[in-house]
Tab-separated table of C-alpha atoms in Angstrom:
chain	number	residue	atom	x	y	z
U	1	MET	CA	9.313	-1.382	-30.841
U	2	THR	CA	11.559	1.059	-32.114
U	3	LYS	CA	10.081	1.201	-35.914
U	4	ASP	CA	6.739	1.711	-34.014
U	5	LEU	CA	8.038	4.966	-32.050
U	6	MET	CA	7.281	8.341	-33.272
U	7	MET	CA	9.106	10.903	-34.831
U	8	PRO	CA	11.208	13.854	-33.587
U	9	LEU	CA	8.830	16.375	-34.894
U	10	GLU	CA	5.448	14.985	-33.407
U	11	ILE	CA	6.773	15.321	-29.320
U	12	PRO	CA	5.895	18.612	-29.676
U	13	TYR	CA	3.430	18.325	-31.662
U	14	ILE	CA	1.453	15.441	-29.208
U	15	CYS	CA	2.626	17.766	-25.919
U	16	THR	CA	0.437	20.115	-27.699
U	17	LEU	CA	-2.862	18.168	-27.959
U	18	ILE	CA	-2.235	17.029	-24.194
U	19	TYR	CA	-2.356	20.613	-23.518
U	20	GLU	CA	-5.285	21.719	-25.872
U	21	ALA	CA	-7.229	18.768	-25.027
U	22	PHE	CA	-6.880	18.901	-20.955
U	23	ARG	CA	-5.966	22.868	-20.533
U	24	ILE	CA	-3.041	21.170	-18.446
U	25	PRO	CA	0.751	23.104	-18.257
U	26	VAL	CA	3.493	20.598	-20.281
U	27	PHE	CA	6.632	20.723	-20.313
U	28	HIS	CA	9.560	19.060	-21.869
U	29	LEU	CA	12.934	18.838	-19.913
U	30	ASP	CA	16.295	17.527	-21.750
U	31	THR	CA	18.472	14.695	-20.490
U	32	SER	CA	19.945	16.598	-17.879
U	33	GLY	CA	16.784	18.695	-16.556
U	34	GLY	CA	16.986	21.270	-18.190
U	35	LEU	CA	13.840	23.018	-19.551
U	36	GLU	CA	13.427	22.632	-23.447
U	37	TYR	CA	9.853	24.236	-24.024
U	38	ALA	CA	6.926	24.998	-21.664
U	39	LEU	CA	3.099	24.767	-22.879
U	40	PRO	CA	2.399	27.787	-21.947
U	41	ALA	CA	5.074	29.785	-21.848
U	42	ASN	CA	3.771	32.127	-19.140
U	43	PHE	CA	3.218	30.272	-16.237
U	44	SER	CA	3.447	31.030	-13.104
U	45	ALA	CA	5.570	28.803	-10.471
U	46	PRO	CA	3.415	27.568	-6.992
U	47	PRO	CA	4.522	29.872	-3.937
U	48	SER	CA	6.836	26.838	-2.774
U	49	ALA	CA	8.898	27.310	-5.506
U	50	LYS	CA	10.873	30.553	-7.043
U	51	ASP	CA	10.656	29.919	-10.246
U	52	THR	CA	9.070	27.193	-12.848
U	53	PRO	CA	12.607	25.477	-13.138
U	54	ALA	CA	13.105	24.908	-9.596
U	55	MET	CA	9.503	23.817	-9.367
U	56	LEU	CA	9.654	21.205	-12.155
U	57	ALA	CA	13.644	20.413	-10.494
U	58	ALA	CA	11.673	19.558	-7.298
U	59	ALA	CA	8.872	17.189	-9.188
U	60	LEU	CA	11.916	15.442	-10.909
U	61	ARG	CA	13.879	14.600	-7.809
U	62	HIS	CA	11.166	13.334	-6.166
U	63	ALA	CA	10.134	11.140	-9.005
U	64	GLY	CA	13.863	10.180	-9.393
U	65	GLU	CA	13.646	9.229	-5.554
U	66	THR	CA	10.562	7.280	-5.778
U	67	LYS	CA	10.297	5.659	-9.202
U	68	GLU	CA	14.022	4.578	-9.968
U	69	THR	CA	15.518	3.317	-6.655
U	70	VAL	CA	11.981	1.901	-5.587
U	71	TYR	CA	10.909	0.237	-8.722
U	72	PRO	CA	13.264	0.414	-11.138
U	73	ASP	CA	11.639	-1.832	-13.863
U	74	ALA	CA	8.218	1.119	-14.051
U	75	ALA	CA	10.796	3.561	-15.406
U	76	SER	CA	9.099	3.295	-19.124
U	77	LEU	CA	5.649	4.519	-17.487
U	78	PRO	CA	4.432	7.867	-17.079
U	79	PHE	CA	4.638	8.507	-13.043
U	80	ILE	CA	2.083	10.238	-11.390
U	81	TYR	CA	3.228	12.193	-7.773
U	82	THR	CA	1.298	14.114	-5.993
U	83	THR	CA	3.041	16.792	-3.860
U	84	ARG	CA	2.171	17.733	0.121
U	85	TYR	CA	0.331	20.722	-1.159
U	86	LEU	CA	-2.051	18.374	-3.474
U	87	GLU	CA	-0.572	19.319	-6.735
U	88	ASN	CA	-0.270	16.458	-9.471
U	89	PHE	CA	2.164	15.745	-12.000
U	90	MET	CA	2.198	13.541	-14.426
U	91	ILE	CA	6.149	12.620	-14.651
U	92	TRP	CA	7.525	10.267	-17.891
U	93	ARG	CA	11.323	9.813	-19.395
U	94	LEU	CA	10.653	9.297	-22.782
U	95	PRO	CA	11.904	5.483	-23.607
U	96	PRO	CA	14.909	4.564	-25.694
U	97	GLY	CA	14.541	5.090	-29.598
U	98	LEU	CA	12.970	8.091	-29.658
U	99	HIS	CA	15.273	10.777	-31.528
U	100	THR	CA	13.723	13.097	-29.153
U	101	ALA	CA	14.810	12.206	-25.445
U	102	GLY	CA	14.600	14.070	-22.238
U	103	ILE	CA	11.283	14.092	-19.816
U	104	LEU	CA	8.072	15.033	-20.280
U	105	ILE	CA	5.995	16.781	-16.591
U	106	VAL	CA	2.695	17.408	-17.265
U	107	GLY	CA	0.895	19.439	-14.615
U	108	PRO	CA	0.291	20.882	-11.889
U	109	SER	CA	-3.438	19.706	-11.666
U	110	ILE	CA	-5.415	19.404	-8.452
U	111	SER	CA	-8.137	16.778	-8.491
U	112	VAL	CA	-10.695	18.686	-7.060
U	113	SER	CA	-11.378	22.462	-6.304
U	114	LEU	CA	-10.319	23.881	-2.469
U	115	THR	CA	-12.473	25.796	-1.003
U	116	PRO	CA	-11.053	28.785	1.312
U	117	GLU	CA	-11.321	27.077	4.492
U	118	ASN	CA	-9.976	23.578	2.955
U	119	THR	CA	-6.822	25.429	1.405
U	120	ALA	CA	-6.780	27.067	5.228
U	121	SER	CA	-6.789	23.794	6.575
U	122	LEU	CA	-4.045	22.466	4.357
U	123	LEU	CA	-2.088	25.089	4.979
U	124	ARG	CA	-2.124	25.250	8.560
U	125	ASP	CA	-0.920	21.337	8.588
U	126	HIS	CA	2.154	22.433	6.807
U	127	ASP	CA	2.993	25.655	9.039
U	128	ILE	CA	2.881	28.516	6.361
U	129	PRO	CA	1.546	31.697	7.750
U	130	SER	CA	-1.927	33.140	7.419
U	131	THR	CA	-0.117	35.758	5.762
U	132	ARG	CA	0.695	33.622	3.051
U	133	HIS	CA	-2.734	31.754	2.508
U	134	GLU	CA	-4.074	34.600	-0.098
U	135	GLN	CA	-1.262	33.815	-2.390
U	136	TRP	CA	-2.142	30.379	-2.142
U	137	LEU	CA	-5.234	30.973	-3.028
U	138	ASN	CA	-4.731	32.776	-6.090
U	139	TYR	CA	-2.400	29.905	-7.005
U	140	TYR	CA	-4.810	27.324	-6.930
U	141	SER	CA	-7.213	28.846	-8.507
U	142	THR	CA	-5.179	28.740	-11.814
U	143	LEU	CA	-4.612	25.356	-11.563
U	144	PRO	CA	-7.051	22.694	-13.675
U	145	VAL	CA	-8.929	20.367	-12.016
U	146	LEU	CA	-8.239	17.027	-13.505
U	147	SER	CA	-10.361	14.218	-11.507
U	148	ARG	CA	-7.612	11.131	-10.710
U	149	MET	CA	-8.940	9.421	-13.477
U	150	ARG	CA	-8.866	11.371	-16.030
U	151	LEU	CA	-5.313	12.378	-14.877
U	152	TYR	CA	-4.424	8.519	-15.607
U	153	HIS	CA	-6.388	8.771	-19.215
U	154	ALA	CA	-4.559	11.610	-20.024
U	155	ALA	CA	-0.940	9.259	-19.219
U	156	ILE	CA	-2.482	6.695	-21.369
U	157	LEU	CA	-3.259	8.747	-24.428
U	158	LEU	CA	0.123	10.414	-24.187
U	159	TYR	CA	1.848	6.938	-23.384
U	160	THR	CA	0.135	5.443	-26.649
U	161	LEU	CA	0.562	8.792	-29.113
U	162	VAL	CA	4.160	8.445	-28.367
U	163	THR	CA	4.753	4.686	-28.474
U	164	GLY	CA	1.893	3.594	-30.253
U	165	HIS	CA	1.324	0.888	-28.099
U	166	PRO	CA	-1.403	0.223	-25.895
U	167	LEU	CA	-1.299	0.812	-21.767
U	168	SER	CA	-4.096	-0.963	-20.083
U	169	ILE	CA	-5.057	1.499	-16.546
U	170	ASN	CA	-4.509	-1.730	-14.611
U	171	GLU	CA	-0.652	-1.467	-15.821
U	172	LEU	CA	-0.277	2.339	-14.433
U	173	LEU	CA	-2.477	1.672	-11.804
U	174	ILE	CA	-0.414	-1.011	-10.052
U	175	ASP	CA	2.787	0.735	-11.459
U	176	THR	CA	2.041	4.010	-9.903
U	177	ARG	CA	-0.178	2.943	-6.803
U	178	THR	CA	0.868	-0.101	-5.352
U	179	MET	CA	4.831	-0.846	-5.944
U	180	ASN	CA	5.795	1.490	-3.440
U	181	ALA	CA	8.141	-0.589	-0.615
U	182	LEU	CA	6.502	-0.718	2.821
U	183	PRO	CA	8.590	0.976	4.932
U	184	GLU	CA	10.461	-1.146	7.215
U	185	THR	CA	9.375	-1.072	11.284
U	186	ASP	CA	11.333	-2.069	14.154
U	187	THR	CA	8.219	-2.058	16.655
U	188	SER	CA	5.603	-4.817	16.887
U	189	PRO	CA	2.004	-3.851	16.589
U	190	ASP	CA	0.600	-1.979	19.418
U	191	LEU	CA	-2.911	-2.419	20.207
U	192	ASP	CA	-3.257	0.757	21.722
U	193	VAL	CA	-4.316	1.890	17.832
U	194	SER	CA	-7.334	-0.070	17.806
U	195	TYR	CA	-9.650	2.760	18.800
U	196	ARG	CA	-9.341	4.288	15.946
U	197	ARG	CA	-11.074	1.852	14.375
U	198	GLU	CA	-14.794	2.906	14.994
U	199	GLN	CA	-14.074	6.352	12.503
U	200	THR	CA	-17.024	6.588	9.838
U	201	TRP	CA	-16.140	5.562	6.264
U	202	LEU	CA	-17.263	7.569	3.165
U	203	HIS	CA	-20.425	9.675	2.031
U	204	HIS	CA	-21.628	7.435	-0.940
U	205	ASP	CA	-23.622	5.134	-2.644
U	206	PRO	CA	-23.006	1.852	-0.527
U	207	MET	CA	-22.879	-0.392	-3.516
U	208	LEU	CA	-19.625	1.435	-4.473
U	209	GLU	CA	-18.226	0.230	-1.123
U	210	LYS	CA	-19.336	-3.407	-0.920
U	211	SER	CA	-17.510	-3.422	-4.674
U	212	LEU	CA	-14.085	-2.002	-3.330
U	213	PHE	CA	-14.551	-4.739	-0.461
U	214	LEU	CA	-16.333	-7.600	-1.910
U	215	HIS	CA	-12.780	-7.250	-4.549
U	216	ILE	CA	-10.079	-7.277	-0.947
U	217	ARG	CA	-12.223	-10.346	0.198
U	218	ASN	CA	-12.070	-11.958	-3.273
U	219	GLY	CA	-8.388	-11.116	-3.472
U	220	ASP	CA	-8.546	-9.550	-6.257
U	221	LYS	CA	-6.087	-6.720	-6.324
U	222	ALA	CA	-6.461	-5.216	-10.030
U	223	ALA	CA	-10.468	-5.097	-9.822
U	224	LEU	CA	-9.805	-3.276	-5.893
U	225	LEU	CA	-7.297	-0.507	-7.542
U	226	GLN	CA	-10.210	-0.317	-10.354
U	227	ALA	CA	-12.644	0.126	-8.155
U	228	HIS	CA	-11.142	2.870	-5.748
U	229	MET	CA	-10.991	5.024	-8.696
U	230	SER	CA	-14.369	5.306	-9.051
U	231	PHE	CA	-14.399	7.223	-5.679
U	232	SER	CA	-13.674	11.144	-6.362
U	233	GLU	CA	-12.486	13.586	-4.006
U	234	GLU	CA	-15.683	14.729	-3.455
U	235	GLN	CA	-17.394	11.790	-2.160
U	236	PHE	CA	-15.105	11.862	1.049
U	237	GLY	CA	-16.584	12.402	4.198
U	238	LEU	CA	-15.066	15.221	6.508
U	239	LEU	CA	-13.675	13.632	9.777
U	240	SER	CA	-11.852	16.563	10.713
U	241	ARG	CA	-12.969	20.552	11.041
U	242	LYS	CA	-9.607	21.586	12.102
U	243	SER	CA	-7.320	19.622	10.074
U	244	GLN	CA	-6.773	18.008	6.415
U	245	LEU	CA	-4.498	16.058	7.539
U	246	ARG	CA	-6.031	14.505	10.011
U	247	SER	CA	-9.626	13.596	8.170
U	248	LYS	CA	-7.497	12.035	5.553
U	249	LYS	CA	-6.272	9.776	8.459
U	250	ASN	CA	-9.295	8.800	9.871
U	251	LEU	CA	-10.770	8.102	6.870
U	252	ALA	CA	-7.592	5.756	5.685
U	253	ILE	CA	-8.125	4.260	9.207
U	254	SER	CA	-11.384	4.101	8.751
U	255	SER	CA	-11.164	2.039	5.384
U	256	ILE	CA	-8.809	-0.102	6.699
U	257	THR	CA	-11.117	-1.228	9.506
U	258	LEU	CA	-13.422	-2.185	6.257
U	259	ALA	CA	-10.672	-3.626	4.698
U	260	THR	CA	-9.858	-6.179	7.965
U	261	ARG	CA	-13.374	-7.566	8.162
U	262	ALA	CA	-13.427	-8.058	4.416
U	263	ALA	CA	-10.425	-9.898	4.419
U	264	ILE	CA	-11.546	-12.213	7.434
U	265	ASP	CA	-14.489	-12.799	5.276
U	266	GLY	CA	-12.458	-13.652	2.478
U	267	GLY	CA	-10.734	-16.547	4.560
U	268	LEU	CA	-7.802	-14.601	6.008
U	269	PHE	CA	-6.407	-15.717	9.878
U	270	TRP	CA	-8.057	-12.946	12.206
U	271	GLU	CA	-5.397	-12.491	14.096
U	272	ILE	CA	-3.256	-11.785	10.807
U	273	ALA	CA	-5.341	-9.446	9.454
U	274	TYR	CA	-5.845	-7.390	13.079
U	275	THR	CA	-1.950	-7.404	13.060
U	276	LEU	CA	-1.714	-6.052	9.277
U	277	SER	CA	-4.597	-3.609	10.724
U	278	ASP	CA	-2.158	-2.340	13.580
U	279	TRP	CA	0.383	-2.066	11.275
U	280	HIS	CA	-0.744	-0.338	8.743
U	281	ILE	CA	-2.492	2.197	11.425
U	282	GLN	CA	0.599	2.845	13.289
U	283	HIS	CA	2.069	4.102	10.070
U	284	ILE	CA	-0.402	6.116	8.840
U	285	GLU	CA	-0.549	7.983	12.154
U	286	GLU	CA	3.490	8.483	11.150
U	287	LEU	CA	2.810	10.310	8.248
U	288	ARG	CA	3.085	14.229	8.100
U	289	ASP	CA	1.327	14.953	4.535
U	290	ILE	CA	-2.029	13.739	2.734
U	291	PRO	CA	-0.283	12.178	-0.128
U	292	ALA	CA	1.853	9.751	1.582
U	293	VAL	CA	-1.549	8.999	3.508
U	294	GLU	CA	-3.665	8.501	0.626
U	295	ASN	CA	-0.808	6.196	-0.779
U	296	ALA	CA	-0.327	4.534	2.270
U	297	GLN	CA	-4.184	3.617	2.562
U	298	MET	CA	-3.853	2.151	-1.134
U	299	MET	CA	-0.813	0.078	-0.167
U	300	ALA	CA	-3.068	-1.305	3.384
U	301	LEU	CA	-5.847	-2.350	0.837
U	302	CYS	CA	-3.515	-4.114	-1.625
U	303	ASP	CA	-1.730	-6.064	1.800
U	304	PHE	CA	-5.027	-7.285	2.382
U	305	ALA	CA	-6.220	-8.051	-0.795
U	306	ASP	CA	-2.845	-9.775	-1.496
U	307	HIS	CA	-3.025	-11.920	1.569
U	308	VAL	CA	-6.177	-13.049	1.028
U	309	LYS	CA	-5.269	-14.155	-2.153
U	310	ASP	CA	-1.825	-15.933	-0.731
U	311	ASN	CA	-4.039	-17.365	1.761
U	312	ARG	CA	-6.445	-18.942	-1.274
U	313	ARG	CA	-4.086	-20.813	-3.271
U	314	SER	CA	-3.709	-23.583	-0.278
U	315	ARG	CA	-7.635	-24.521	-1.542
U	316	LEU	CA	-8.228	-25.657	2.631
U	317	SER	CA	-11.471	-26.611	3.031
U	318	ARG	CA	-13.745	-24.534	6.023
U	319	THR	CA	-12.882	-27.214	8.578
U	320	ALA	CA	-8.854	-27.277	7.951
U	321	ALA	CA	-8.333	-23.366	7.497
U	322	LEU	CA	-10.591	-23.029	11.166
U	323	CYS	CA	-8.326	-25.528	12.498
U	324	GLN	CA	-4.928	-23.459	11.122
U	325	ASN	CA	-6.633	-20.732	12.488
U	326	TYR	CA	-7.076	-21.611	15.658
U	327	ILE	CA	-3.692	-23.323	15.991
U	328	PHE	CA	-2.059	-19.696	14.813
U	329	ASN	CA	-4.175	-17.974	17.499
U	330	HIS	CA	-3.451	-20.296	20.511
U	331	LEU	CA	0.434	-21.640	19.992
U	332	TYR	CA	0.715	-20.601	23.720
U	333	GLU	CA	-1.832	-23.093	25.166
U	334	GLU	CA	-1.797	-26.713	25.287
U	335	LEU	CA	-3.055	-28.089	21.578
U	336	SER	CA	-5.186	-31.396	21.591
U	337	LEU	CA	-7.044	-33.071	18.631
U	338	ASP	CA	-10.106	-33.612	21.090
U	339	ARG	CA	-9.952	-29.585	21.704
U	340	LEU	CA	-9.261	-29.213	17.689
U	341	ALA	CA	-12.351	-31.452	17.165
U	342	GLU	CA	-14.470	-29.061	19.651
U	343	VAL	CA	-13.796	-26.580	17.583
U	344	ALA	CA	-14.550	-28.308	14.145
U	345	GLY	CA	-17.656	-29.856	15.134
U	346	LEU	CA	-16.202	-33.212	14.266
U	347	ASN	CA	-14.906	-36.742	15.208
U	348	GLY	CA	-11.723	-36.688	16.362
U	349	SER	CA	-10.051	-39.622	14.087
U	350	TYR	CA	-12.396	-38.015	10.989
U	351	LEU	CA	-10.867	-34.390	11.145
U	352	SER	CA	-7.249	-36.204	11.514
U	353	GLN	CA	-7.809	-37.899	8.217
U	354	LEU	CA	-8.966	-34.761	6.900
U	355	PHE	CA	-6.360	-32.600	8.079
U	356	LYS	CA	-3.736	-34.768	7.070
U	357	LYS	CA	-5.168	-35.404	3.444
U	358	GLU	CA	-5.495	-31.310	3.034
U	359	THR	CA	-2.149	-30.258	4.089
U	360	GLY	CA	0.086	-33.468	3.979
U	361	PHE	CA	0.989	-33.154	7.787
U	362	THR	CA	-0.388	-34.526	10.547
U	363	ILE	CA	-2.215	-32.343	13.456
U	364	SER	CA	0.859	-32.983	15.353
U	365	ASP	CA	3.365	-32.420	13.145
U	366	TYR	CA	1.750	-29.200	12.179
U	367	ILE	CA	1.294	-27.777	15.823
U	368	GLN	CA	5.230	-28.506	16.097
U	369	ARG	CA	6.076	-26.994	12.513
U	370	GLU	CA	4.521	-23.816	13.263
U	371	ARG	CA	5.562	-23.251	16.835
U	372	ILE	CA	8.873	-24.202	14.951
U	373	GLU	CA	8.561	-21.171	13.304
U	374	GLU	CA	6.851	-18.979	15.831
U	375	ALA	CA	10.349	-19.997	17.725
U	376	LYS	CA	12.638	-18.765	15.325
U	377	ARG	CA	10.222	-15.594	15.519
U	378	LEU	CA	10.858	-15.172	18.884
U	379	MET	CA	15.016	-15.646	18.343
U	380	ASP	CA	14.760	-12.152	16.471
U	381	SER	CA	14.927	-11.083	20.397
U	382	SER	CA	18.329	-11.452	22.041
U	383	SER	CA	16.728	-10.930	25.412
U	384	ILE	CA	15.156	-14.232	25.674
U	385	THR	CA	16.742	-17.282	26.092
U	386	LEU	CA	16.610	-20.623	24.113
U	387	SER	CA	14.816	-22.107	27.531
U	388	ASP	CA	12.516	-19.789	27.842
U	389	ILE	CA	11.461	-20.463	24.082
U	390	ALA	CA	10.918	-23.918	24.669
U	391	SER	CA	9.237	-23.257	27.771
U	392	ARG	CA	6.755	-21.097	26.275
U	393	LEU	CA	6.009	-22.968	23.407
U	394	HIS	CA	5.277	-26.226	25.698
U	395	PHE	CA	8.252	-28.372	24.732
U	396	ASN	CA	9.064	-30.353	27.328
U	397	ASP	CA	12.662	-30.078	27.746
U	398	GLN	CA	15.508	-28.277	26.076
U	399	SER	CA	17.061	-31.220	24.343
U	400	TYR	CA	13.679	-32.421	22.874
U	401	PHE	CA	13.095	-28.471	21.382
U	402	THR	CA	16.843	-29.081	19.973
U	403	LYS	CA	15.505	-32.375	18.320
U	404	VAL	CA	12.274	-30.798	16.965
U	405	PHE	CA	14.036	-27.568	16.035
U	406	LYS	CA	16.392	-29.788	13.930
U	407	LYS	CA	14.430	-31.648	12.089
U	408	TYR	CA	12.507	-28.659	10.401
U	409	THR	CA	15.423	-26.483	9.970
U	410	GLY	CA	18.414	-28.557	9.761
U	411	VAL	CA	20.149	-26.456	12.489
U	412	THR	CA	20.136	-26.486	16.123
U	413	PRO	CA	18.114	-23.486	17.778
U	414	LYS	CA	21.852	-22.316	19.031
U	415	GLN	CA	23.364	-22.450	15.480
U	416	PHE	CA	20.278	-20.902	14.155
U	417	ARG	CA	20.410	-17.972	16.535
U	418	ASN	CA	23.831	-17.493	15.599
U	419	ARG	CA	23.188	-17.370	12.539
U	420	GLN	CA	21.192	-14.359	13.035
U	421	GLY	CA	23.731	-12.401	14.987
U	422	LEU	CA	22.454	-13.018	18.308
U	423	TYR	CA	23.411	-14.438	21.565
U	424	ASN	CA	21.448	-17.139	23.804
């Protein structure tokens, strides 16, 4: 690959091409973050930074915290970062093999022109005093407007000019939009957020929406990402007059609602789909800036597509999947072959044969296995005793529960809990 890389004098030339083609600022930093050169030379820093080097240092610091610690293998690709004030930066650490080292930063730009009303709403979200709003308005008016898709294509062009290698839009989209680690949480899903699913979606051609959610139903994340890029900022509905952040949250919640239905249509167990929905909505409610909300929304949609894809790998018939879903939802109730046959609309003997052929388990063994998996989840809480777990999941007695648990896990319930650092 090294022989295909450009010679050192061509890096400034390529940066000039990017600047002239897109009329967007371009900065070259050395490996320690010091500014080598800037286009244009007289760029004015945003009100949030005292000068241009401070602005670049902040952007670079964020890229380092996000890009290298979360997914280090992606460090060779351009990374698009959006600030809390909706400025977009393209950041790229030049790959090894070039005579010119360092980091290229392209930006800032914005995805859509901001009106005075939108700017005021955004600044209020971040507690910027009204006396500084005029300063921010003037700053935004100087920024180039590049749609998100056009900025990605600029990144692809820059990468190809420097390395001599092609880069697909899918590689860049998946790298920059879906590789962030999902946030950890210690809380269980709270159904109190369900009412928020009743918000309105987007003002756009309905066919775009159908295409987007069709890809979730099909479990196709790559196609989902491309379809999502077809939406421009101007097409988004305004769901709060007082807060841009609240509006974005409402839009994200609406999209998750539709994604939930699409995933269920794609064969995902509805209880899993609803739980994913609740969890992602709760996470979005806790966020405090628009870029984080937009990223969390995209992560949620991709999460649904991935779950549908994983679910489809089992290649079960609709009947077997229906039985699995019923078992999943009713583990804490008495489960019988007659009840499952009634749900499936089939003769019990035929259902047993079909289920065993497709899953490799008898229905009773499958129910036992699922109850043991549920028992393992309950053991994460030290407040629930082993006897209580056995009783909840309809095991006749503690000794029978221990026998079945060891059959599927190789250890007793007490040994499993001790491994988890919990006690009975």
